[in-house]
Amino acid sequence: MLFQTILMEVIEDKRSILLMNDFLLTSSAIVAFLCLLYAAKNMEGRAKSAWLIMAIAMLFESFAEGTWAFIEVVLQEDPFPSVSDFGYLMFYPLFAAGIFLLPNAPLSPRERLGIILDSAIVIISAALVFWIFYFAPIVSSLNTITLELTISLAYSMMDIVLFVALIRLLLSKLDAPTITPALFLAAGMAAVLVADAVFCIQTQKGTYISGSHLDTIWISCNLFIALAGLLQANPYPFDPLKFLSRRIYSKSPLMAYLPYLGIGATFSLLIWGYEYSQAVNQSIIAACVGLVMGLMLVRQKIVFDERNQLLTTTLTEIEERKRVEKSLRESEQEKAAILGGLKNVAVEYLDPFMRLIWINDNLQESSGLHANEMRGACCYEAIFGRSEPCSGCTVAQAINMGASQEGDLITPDGRTWISRSSPLKDADGKITGVVHVLIDISARKSAERALKESERRLADIIEFLPDATFVVDKNGKVISWNRAIEKMTGVEAELILGKGDYEYSLPFYGERRPTLIDMAKGIDPKIDPEFEKKYENLKRDEENNSLVGEAYMPLQGKGDAYLLGSASALYDSNGDYWGAIESIRDITDRKRVEEELQRSKEMAESATRAKSEFLANMSHEIRTPMNAVIGLTELLMDEKDEKLTSAQRECVEMIRISGDTLLSIINNILDLTKIEANMEELEHRPIDVKGCIESSMDLVSGSVGDKRIKFSYKIEENVPQFIMGDPTRLCQILMNLLNNALKFTEQGEIAVSVSSTNLDGGGYEIHFAVKDTGIGIPEDKMSRLFRSFSQVDASTARKYGGTGLGLAISKKLTEMMNGRMWIESAVGVGSVFHFTIRADPIIGEPLDLSKLDSLYAHGKQKIKDLERSNSELNILLAEDNVVNQIVTKKMLSKLGYNADVASSGIEALKALEKKRYDLIFMDVQMPEMDGLEAAREIRRRWPEGGPKIIAVTASAFKGDQEMCLAAGMDGYIMKPTKIEAIREALQAVAKG
């Protein structure tokens, strides 16, 4: 506006000034309309309607300003009177209506009556002044009523309406948010009234000039109204405005005496303008003056009654306070007696200004001050030497809030108290004092801090555990969700903490359902059968009171994973259930490795089975021709001397030795294979230690030949004569070591020594040592011993021969007997092979060997008698190999028996249909129908009185004998078939 005023003084072109003023008037009116509309948009209820009506009023004002500028600038005509006057005249009543619709603050009946009287006094006085100084002169001076006069009078009437609205706005008790906008509305309305008054006077005198400084007042009016709208939409953007508005609308002397000022101004104008009042009926003036005086008397009566009531109330309050103070003094001794006896509790009684009135003995002792010394002083000054209340003081809070307050108070000496302050009030609700009770809880707080620190450390531990871990409380709400489980599930802790209703199962299953942690919450140790279907290897760890289970789980967004979960219930110090914890580990990689290992194991087992089947087939294919070689050799050796020349007998002997050697190699290979495949089982029966050594030496000494070697053995006294173990395998170890010593010793001695050590639990550790005086073994070559198919060096293998399996088999057999084998050797001196075995003692009386020998001789004679009496047995030989048929028949013939031959299982069944047989030698591997199937069929067809069946097989693997017996066979002999084995089988049949 200042800039506009300067431009009006500087610019000489009146048309430019007129154009500028019209533009500013129109634009400011539009801005005011938009601001009021914005205020209405942000209001609700009655306030919204009020501001919307004022916005509509400004819309008419904008229309009027725009049409005025168009007529004046574009048409270059006088815009008064014109259509723009319609917009101006509509502005006044609408704006006044919006003012009257503004919501008031709640008023008492006395306040409402006072406002009505004040408004009536001011409005009547103003109307009287308007009529005398404005309307009456115009009406009396003009002979005819013109359009210009009518519009001018209309403007004056609208000004009175706007003035009434202004008075209502100034005297009303408005809501707090409306106070500041109302200030600017009042300023805008006052500016309108001033501008309209000047406009009417200049129009009456014919001195009004469009584009004068009067336009500045109208522009300022629009800007005040626009600012009021903005302030209503955004209350109190500036503290100075807030302060100013509250100052103006508070009960200041100016607002209280506004009616008196209005009456005084009215009567002054009447006296000053006496000549103007001559044109008005004096009776009307007298009536108006009388009405105003009457209203003033009523108003004064109301004010007098208010002040009288205030005085009465004040005097009553003073008397009541004296009475309360007297009662308070009288009850001090009673309170002191009650509160003084409290131990470990500090009690103080204070007035509303926090001055000490009374303190109990405990507080006097702790502070070291007497009650008389502290009485009348503020508690914070007397006890703690402070100039202001302590932080968190509940006394100050109770006085300010008017209600009891409780909280923790930390005093300057560092102690923590439970502080409770209760205000004492009189009958009217006024605070007369405060009772302050303090309980020292420093020790408890220290314990709580220690507990919180412990809980924090525990939370930190859980947070940084490598396994995904979460904790739920007894209500099933998640209270801990560590980083590892955030990474596993992709769910951040803040999204799940505090949530229940199985929220923690959603990342794993995509649905709300119980999980392992819910099972741990129960007290019943029984596992829900439904969970057994959802978890693998579900088990309860009784020692740790936890549940452990594995399960495939569809992790959301990460695919399936194999998880290992461990859940446990948590209990408080009273043994009550507090919550549960579950840790989860992703073992998908481990499971994949296990599955791969399982597949590898199955492949290895398959390979082992294939190897076993291959070796079984190889054993069958090798032993079948060996059966013919060894069997025919034995038959030739049993021929009478005159049938063979010495050269022929030597050749046959060479064949026998070579066959036995080859059979020994085959047996070694098969033994090693069975041991490596864990297919070898040890027997557990009595062993005669001395007999085992002697029999082994007897068998080996027969191969000494031309070597000058002495055999000896020594058994220490602490060695038991009989032990429990596998005598066959023990003899095999001894024979392997003795044969090895014999092979590399040309002369000297081979000695066996045995010692024993008692073990805890009643067992023995038997130590064997086989010493020779052979060539010895270099130290750098010892590492090659005990390896399969290995010799010390190539030259030794060429000179002495051998496959290198004997020592390897012996070492493995020793380890199967829970022992070990090692060697001591020196080149050119000899070697000592050591081995140990673990054995159990014999339970019961030891055997008498002399009785065994007698029984053996008696049994042998009886067997010969049985052979002679049972030579007429009907025997069937089921064998597909022609050579083996010939060999076996010759052996049977040698023993005095005849046999029929069948080449397969089917032929054997057909032969049984035609003839009854007492004994069948059944080859296991035959075409069309093998021996096992044929045996089962025989037992099915002839369950009673059927023939005895002896299995004849080239297989030598674990389970072969059991398999034959399970098929219904009665005995088992292995190829190459020895005549002694056939004799024993026949003897068994003869006995049965």
CSV table of C-alpha atoms in Angstrom, one decimal, residues 317 406 408 869:
chain,number,residue,atom,x,y,z
A,317,GLU,CA,-12.7,-17.9,51.1
A,406,GLU,CA,3.6,-41.0,41.8
A,408,ASP,CA,10.7,-42.4,40.8
A,869,SER,CA,27.1,-151.6,7.6
